[in-house]
XYZ file of C-alpha atoms in Angstrom:
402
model
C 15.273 20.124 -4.453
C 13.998 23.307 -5.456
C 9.925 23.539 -4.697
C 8.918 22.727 -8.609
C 10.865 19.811 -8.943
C 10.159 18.474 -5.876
C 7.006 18.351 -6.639
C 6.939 16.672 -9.640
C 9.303 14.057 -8.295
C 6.336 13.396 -5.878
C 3.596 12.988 -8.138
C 5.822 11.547 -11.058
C 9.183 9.998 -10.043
C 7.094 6.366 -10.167
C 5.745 6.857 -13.457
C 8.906 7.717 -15.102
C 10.449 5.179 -13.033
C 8.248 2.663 -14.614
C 8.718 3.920 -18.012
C 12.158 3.844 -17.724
C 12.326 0.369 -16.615
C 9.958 -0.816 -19.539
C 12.335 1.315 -22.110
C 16.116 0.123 -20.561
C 14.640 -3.492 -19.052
C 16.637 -3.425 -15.738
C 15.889 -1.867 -12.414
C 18.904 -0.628 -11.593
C 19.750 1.144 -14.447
C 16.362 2.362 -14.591
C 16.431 3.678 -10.886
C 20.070 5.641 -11.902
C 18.691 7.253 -15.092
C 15.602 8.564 -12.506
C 18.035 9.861 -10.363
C 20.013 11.796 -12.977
C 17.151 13.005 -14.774
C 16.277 14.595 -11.657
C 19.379 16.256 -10.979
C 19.865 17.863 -14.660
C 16.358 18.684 -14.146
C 17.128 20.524 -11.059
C 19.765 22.185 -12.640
C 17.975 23.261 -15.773
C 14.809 24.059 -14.862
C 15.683 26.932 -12.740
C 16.243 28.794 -15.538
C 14.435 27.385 -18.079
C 11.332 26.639 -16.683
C 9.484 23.382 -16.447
C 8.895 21.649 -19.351
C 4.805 21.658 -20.546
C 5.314 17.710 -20.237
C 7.501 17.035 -17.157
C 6.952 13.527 -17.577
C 8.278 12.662 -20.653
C 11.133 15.257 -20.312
C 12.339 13.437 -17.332
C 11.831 10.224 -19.751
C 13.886 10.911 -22.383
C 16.815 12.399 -20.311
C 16.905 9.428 -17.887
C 17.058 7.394 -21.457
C 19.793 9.338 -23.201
C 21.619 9.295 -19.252
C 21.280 5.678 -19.609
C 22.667 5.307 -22.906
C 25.663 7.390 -21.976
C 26.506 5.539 -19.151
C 25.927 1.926 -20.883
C 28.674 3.500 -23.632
C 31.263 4.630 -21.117
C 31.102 1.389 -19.400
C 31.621 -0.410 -22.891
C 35.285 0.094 -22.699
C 35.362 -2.440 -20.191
C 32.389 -4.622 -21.194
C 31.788 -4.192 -25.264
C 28.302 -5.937 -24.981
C 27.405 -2.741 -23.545
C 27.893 -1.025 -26.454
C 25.573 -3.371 -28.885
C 23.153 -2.640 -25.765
C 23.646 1.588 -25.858
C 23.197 0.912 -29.525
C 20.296 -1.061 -29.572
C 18.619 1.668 -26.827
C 19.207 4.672 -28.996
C 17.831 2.920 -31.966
C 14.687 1.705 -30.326
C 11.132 4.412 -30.773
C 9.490 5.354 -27.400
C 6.153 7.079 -27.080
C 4.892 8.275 -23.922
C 1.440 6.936 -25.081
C 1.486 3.744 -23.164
C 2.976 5.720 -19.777
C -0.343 5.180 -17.695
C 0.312 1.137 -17.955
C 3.718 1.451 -17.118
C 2.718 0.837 -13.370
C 0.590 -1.957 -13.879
C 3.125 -3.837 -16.389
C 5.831 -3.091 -13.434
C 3.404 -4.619 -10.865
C 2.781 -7.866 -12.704
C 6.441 -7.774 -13.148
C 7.320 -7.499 -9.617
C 4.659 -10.416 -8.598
C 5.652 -12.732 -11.130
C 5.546 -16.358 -9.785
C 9.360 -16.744 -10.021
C 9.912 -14.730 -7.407
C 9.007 -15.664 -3.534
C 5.922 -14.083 -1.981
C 7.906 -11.903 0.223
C 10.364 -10.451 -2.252
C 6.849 -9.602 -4.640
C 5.914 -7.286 -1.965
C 8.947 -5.513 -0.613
C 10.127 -5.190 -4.379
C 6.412 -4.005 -5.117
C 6.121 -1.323 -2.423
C 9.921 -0.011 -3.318
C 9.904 0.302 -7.059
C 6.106 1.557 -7.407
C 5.456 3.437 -4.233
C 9.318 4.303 -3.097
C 8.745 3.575 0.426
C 11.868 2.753 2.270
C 13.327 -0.130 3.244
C 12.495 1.313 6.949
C 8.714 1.386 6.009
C 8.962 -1.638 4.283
C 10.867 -3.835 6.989
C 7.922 -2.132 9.765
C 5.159 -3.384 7.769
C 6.471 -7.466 7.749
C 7.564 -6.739 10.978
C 10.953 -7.368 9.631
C 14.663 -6.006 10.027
C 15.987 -3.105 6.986
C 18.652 -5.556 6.157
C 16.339 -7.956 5.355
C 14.004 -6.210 3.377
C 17.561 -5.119 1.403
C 18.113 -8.785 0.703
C 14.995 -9.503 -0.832
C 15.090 -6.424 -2.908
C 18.297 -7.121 -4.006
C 17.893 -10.702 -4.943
C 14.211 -9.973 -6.191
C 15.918 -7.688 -9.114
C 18.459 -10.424 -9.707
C 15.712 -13.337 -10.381
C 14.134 -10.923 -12.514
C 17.382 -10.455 -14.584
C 18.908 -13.258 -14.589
C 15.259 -15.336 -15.545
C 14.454 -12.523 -17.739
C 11.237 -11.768 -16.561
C 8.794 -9.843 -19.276
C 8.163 -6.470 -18.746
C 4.216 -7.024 -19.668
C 0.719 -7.302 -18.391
C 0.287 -11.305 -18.472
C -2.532 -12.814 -21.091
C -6.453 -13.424 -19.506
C -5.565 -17.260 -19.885
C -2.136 -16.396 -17.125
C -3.949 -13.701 -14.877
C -6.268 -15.714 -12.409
C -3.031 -17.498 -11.432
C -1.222 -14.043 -10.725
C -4.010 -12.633 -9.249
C -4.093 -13.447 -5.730
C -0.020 -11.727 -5.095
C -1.096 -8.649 -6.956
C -4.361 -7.951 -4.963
C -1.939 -8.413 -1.665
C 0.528 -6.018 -2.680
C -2.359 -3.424 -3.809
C -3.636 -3.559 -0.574
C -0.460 -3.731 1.259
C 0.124 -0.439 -0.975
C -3.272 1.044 0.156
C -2.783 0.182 4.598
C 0.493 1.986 3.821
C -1.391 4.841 2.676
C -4.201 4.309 4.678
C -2.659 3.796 8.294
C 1.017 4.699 7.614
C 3.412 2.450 9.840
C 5.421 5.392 11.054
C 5.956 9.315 11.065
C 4.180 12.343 11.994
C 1.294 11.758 9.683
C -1.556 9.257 10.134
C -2.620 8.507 6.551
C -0.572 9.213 3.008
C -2.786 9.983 0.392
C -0.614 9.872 -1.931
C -0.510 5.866 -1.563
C -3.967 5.003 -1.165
C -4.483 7.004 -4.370
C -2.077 5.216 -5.922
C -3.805 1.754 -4.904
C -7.083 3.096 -5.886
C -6.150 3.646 -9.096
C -3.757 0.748 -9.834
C -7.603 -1.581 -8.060
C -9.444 0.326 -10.835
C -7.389 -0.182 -13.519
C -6.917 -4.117 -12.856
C -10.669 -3.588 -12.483
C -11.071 -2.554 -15.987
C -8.713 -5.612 -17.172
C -10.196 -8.416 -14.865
C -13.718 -7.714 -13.582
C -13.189 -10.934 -11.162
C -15.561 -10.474 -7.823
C -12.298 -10.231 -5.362
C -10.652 -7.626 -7.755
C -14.104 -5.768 -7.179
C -14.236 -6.745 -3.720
C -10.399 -5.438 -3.239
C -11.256 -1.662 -4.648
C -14.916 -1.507 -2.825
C -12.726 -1.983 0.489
C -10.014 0.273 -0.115
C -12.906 2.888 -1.316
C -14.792 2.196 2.023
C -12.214 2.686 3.421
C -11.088 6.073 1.978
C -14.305 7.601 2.072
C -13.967 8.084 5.979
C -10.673 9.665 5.401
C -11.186 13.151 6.025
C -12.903 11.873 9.470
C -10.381 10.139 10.684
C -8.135 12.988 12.192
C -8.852 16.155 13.411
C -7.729 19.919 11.516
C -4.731 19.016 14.098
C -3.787 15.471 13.159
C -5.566 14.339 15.956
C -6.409 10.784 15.754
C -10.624 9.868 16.072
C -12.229 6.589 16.718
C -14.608 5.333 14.252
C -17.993 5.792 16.688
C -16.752 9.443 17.255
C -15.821 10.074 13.713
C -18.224 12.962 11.891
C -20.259 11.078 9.174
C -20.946 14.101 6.943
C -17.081 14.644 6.308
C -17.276 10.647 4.892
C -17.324 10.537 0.995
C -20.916 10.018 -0.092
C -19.884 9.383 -3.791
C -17.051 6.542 -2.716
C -19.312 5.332 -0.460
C -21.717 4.595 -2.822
C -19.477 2.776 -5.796
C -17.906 0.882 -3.112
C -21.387 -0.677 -1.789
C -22.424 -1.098 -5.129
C -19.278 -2.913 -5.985
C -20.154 -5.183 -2.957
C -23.241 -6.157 -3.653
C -22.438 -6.938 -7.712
C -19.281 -9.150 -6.382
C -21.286 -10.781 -3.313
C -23.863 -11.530 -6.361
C -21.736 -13.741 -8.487
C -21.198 -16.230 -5.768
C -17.828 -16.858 -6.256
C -16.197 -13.709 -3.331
C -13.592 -14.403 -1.336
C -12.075 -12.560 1.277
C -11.850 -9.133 -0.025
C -15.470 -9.142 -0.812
C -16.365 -10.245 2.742
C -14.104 -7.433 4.372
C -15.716 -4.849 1.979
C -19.120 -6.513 2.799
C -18.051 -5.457 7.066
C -16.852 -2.326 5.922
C -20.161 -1.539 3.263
C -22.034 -2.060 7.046
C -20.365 0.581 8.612
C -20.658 3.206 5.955
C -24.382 2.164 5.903
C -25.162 3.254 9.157
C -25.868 6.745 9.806
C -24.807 6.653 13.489
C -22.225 4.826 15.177
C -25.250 3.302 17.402
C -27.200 1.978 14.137
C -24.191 -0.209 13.119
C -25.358 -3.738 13.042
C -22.803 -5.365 15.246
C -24.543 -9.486 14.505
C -23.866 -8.932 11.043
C -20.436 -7.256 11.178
C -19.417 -10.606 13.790
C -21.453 -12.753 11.478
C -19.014 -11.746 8.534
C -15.870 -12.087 10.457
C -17.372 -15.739 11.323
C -17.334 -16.464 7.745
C -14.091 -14.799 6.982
C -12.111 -16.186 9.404
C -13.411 -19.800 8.481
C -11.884 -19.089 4.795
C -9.049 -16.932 6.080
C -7.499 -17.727 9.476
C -5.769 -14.647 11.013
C -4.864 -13.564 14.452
C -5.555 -9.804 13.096
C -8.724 -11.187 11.589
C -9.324 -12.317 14.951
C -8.612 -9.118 17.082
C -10.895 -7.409 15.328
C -13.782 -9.996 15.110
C -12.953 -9.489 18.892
C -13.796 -5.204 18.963
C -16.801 -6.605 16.743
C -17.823 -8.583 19.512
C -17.588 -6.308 22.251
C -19.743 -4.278 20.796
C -22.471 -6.577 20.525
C -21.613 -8.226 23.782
C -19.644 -6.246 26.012
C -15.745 -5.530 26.840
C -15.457 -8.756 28.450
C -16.592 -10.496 25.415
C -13.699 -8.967 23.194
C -11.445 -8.837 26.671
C -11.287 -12.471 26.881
C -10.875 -13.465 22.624
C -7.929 -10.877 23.063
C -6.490 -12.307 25.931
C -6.999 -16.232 24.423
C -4.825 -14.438 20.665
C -2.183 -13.489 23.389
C -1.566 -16.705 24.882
C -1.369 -18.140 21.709
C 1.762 -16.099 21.429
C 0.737 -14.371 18.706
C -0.047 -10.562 18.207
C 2.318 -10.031 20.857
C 4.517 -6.803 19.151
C 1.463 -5.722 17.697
C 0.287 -2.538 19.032
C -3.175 -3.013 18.575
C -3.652 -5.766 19.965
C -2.477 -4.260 23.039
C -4.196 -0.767 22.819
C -7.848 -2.563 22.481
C -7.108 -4.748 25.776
C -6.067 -1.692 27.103
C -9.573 -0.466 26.356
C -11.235 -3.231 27.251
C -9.563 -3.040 30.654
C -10.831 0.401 30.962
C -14.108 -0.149 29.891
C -14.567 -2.951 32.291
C -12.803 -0.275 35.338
C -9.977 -2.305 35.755
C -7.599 0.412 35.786
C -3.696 -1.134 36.385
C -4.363 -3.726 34.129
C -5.348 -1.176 31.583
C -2.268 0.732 32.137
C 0.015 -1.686 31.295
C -1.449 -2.853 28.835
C -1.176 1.100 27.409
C 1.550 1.267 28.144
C 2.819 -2.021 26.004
C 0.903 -0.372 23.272
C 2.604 2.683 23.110
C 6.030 1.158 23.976
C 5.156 -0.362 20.267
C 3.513 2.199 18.372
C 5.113 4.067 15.574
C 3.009 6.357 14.650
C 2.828 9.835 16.147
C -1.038 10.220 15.966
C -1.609 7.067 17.575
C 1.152 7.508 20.283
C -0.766 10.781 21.283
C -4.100 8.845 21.666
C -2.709 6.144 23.683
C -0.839 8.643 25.668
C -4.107 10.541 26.344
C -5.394 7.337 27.004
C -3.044 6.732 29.570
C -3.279 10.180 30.933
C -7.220 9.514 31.903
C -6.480 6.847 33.678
């Protein structure tokens, strides 16, 4: 793609994708009008500059694509032809465009479909992440993140599945898979699974804005909860990696590059969910998170209340994840061999055992307690496991001051 167009299929390819799916009602169709739009738009706009609205441009030629092909395959299937029809006929208005997103979320985690399948279809069609980064965030095969994809977009066709935001009286019910893939949307972003880069901003924009706007249409506390954590979470962005893509721990980050202004509507999101009573899980990992962006020092943190709140949360939530990191909690309050040994005991279990984390903070346990070889494999198992190039240069630094 030429530069232009390239990047305008980055910031808009899922919006029109989302239109296009609302206007024509099935994904695939949708995803092939994208794809031609695209092309003609390569093609034209090189001479004839971009349009003042790329957006709806690439809108209504995906449409009329669509409506061409649905009429050449009508010699063979005349249905298609009432369909083509019925398409050109129909008025479209670019008005509605910013919902698109959120009507194709609800879509994708509609009940019908299995929990699995919500996601993978979720991350694909909104956030076009591969099946690659799909399959290494369930810790799954390509194939089968394919599958569910594939029969995903058949249960919506075949059960014809509404293209629409659900009524108040239906959304508490739909709730709980659509704050799971919005976050699954935002760690994507946030802590990318693979690839050269550490964090894609682009994503945990994305899930930022999709938390707000189901903010503005269901002020529940654990929708609240859900966009204070990913905004806690943001605001140390910048700190996170150094002007090389260097990868910095939390207690070494530099708290005047974290994002006063987030930082403050996320904590203030907190405390009005953790007011009504009624927070859930969300809420109490924003509330750990709202504890660390308090503190002006890595030293001030309060490490009791940060293990207090993973008490609480893993009591409603049981997690081996939830676990490890109650466990760095707890070696900071109590030691290495504190965290050392709840690590250990989640490894026995069997569980956490191709996780790379899990791995990486025995490793520095090991090497906080001066227990060198044991560290080193245990680094080594890490990086053996780790994806991500930032992470596989820390652990291989790691490693090297041993």
């Amino acid at each position: 793609m030429t530069q232009p167009v390239e990047a305008i299929y980055r910031r808009e390819s899922r919006r029109v994708l989302a239109t296009l799916i609302r206007l024509l009602g099935d994904f695939d169709l949708a995803e092939e009008a994208l794809h031609e739009a695209f092309f003609v738009a390569l093609q034209r706009w090189s001479q004839e500059g971009v349009p003042d609205n790329p957006r709806a441009w690439l809108v209504s030629t995906g449409r009329f694509k669509a409506i061409d092909r649905l009429r050449r395959q009508a010699r063979f299937t005349p249905l298609l032809q009432e369909q083509a029809n019925a398409l050109e006929a129909a008025d479209w208005s670019d008005e509605d465009v910013e919902d698109d997103r959120l009507r194709l979320i609800f879509t994708c985690c509609h009940p019908a479909l299995a929990a699995d399948a919500q996601a993978a279809l979720t991350l694909r069609e909104i956030c076009d992440l591969t099946t690659e980064e799909i399959a290494r965030a369930f810790l799954a095969t390509p194939a089968t993140i394919a599958q569910r994809i594939v029969r995903a977009k058949g249960k919506i066709r075949e059960a014809k599945i509404p293209y629409q935001v659900p009524s108040r009286d239906e959304l508490p019910e739909r709730l709980d898979s659509v704050l799971r893939v919005i976050y699954l949307v935002f760690n994507e972003g946030y802590s990318a699974s693979m690839g050269a880069d550490m964090t894609r901003e682009d994503l945990t924009r994305e899930a930022i804005r999709l938390g707000r706007l189901l903010t503005e249409l269901l002020p529940e506390p654990e929708v609240m909860g859900l966009l204070a954590l990913m905004l806690l979470h943001e605001s140390r962005r910048p700190a996170r990696t150094t002007a090389s893509g260097e990868l910095v721990l939390l207690d070494e980050q530099d708290r005047s590059l974290w994002d006063v202004s987030m930082i403050g509507e996320g904590c203030a999101l907190v405390e009005h969910a953790l007011g009504t009573r009624r927070f859930g899980p969300y809420c109490l990992q924003a509330a750990i998170a709202a504890v660390h962006a308090e503190a002006s020092s890595a030293g001030e943190t309060d490490w009791p209340q940060i293990v207090g709140l993973y008490d609480v949360l893993l009591r409603m939530m049981p997690s081996a994840v939830i676990e490890l990191n109650r466990a760095v909690a707890l070696a900071m309050r109590d030691g290495p061999l504190a965290g050392l040994q709840q690590v250990e005991g989640i490894l026995a279990r069997g569980e956490l055992l191709d996780y790379h984390l899990a791995h990486s903070a025995r490793g520095e346990f090991y090497r906080q307690l001066g227990r060198v070889e044991e560290a080193r494999v245990a680094y080594e198992r890490a990086l053996a496991l780790a994806q991500q190039a930032p992470e596989r240069r820390f652990i291989e630094k790691r490693l090297a001051g041993l």
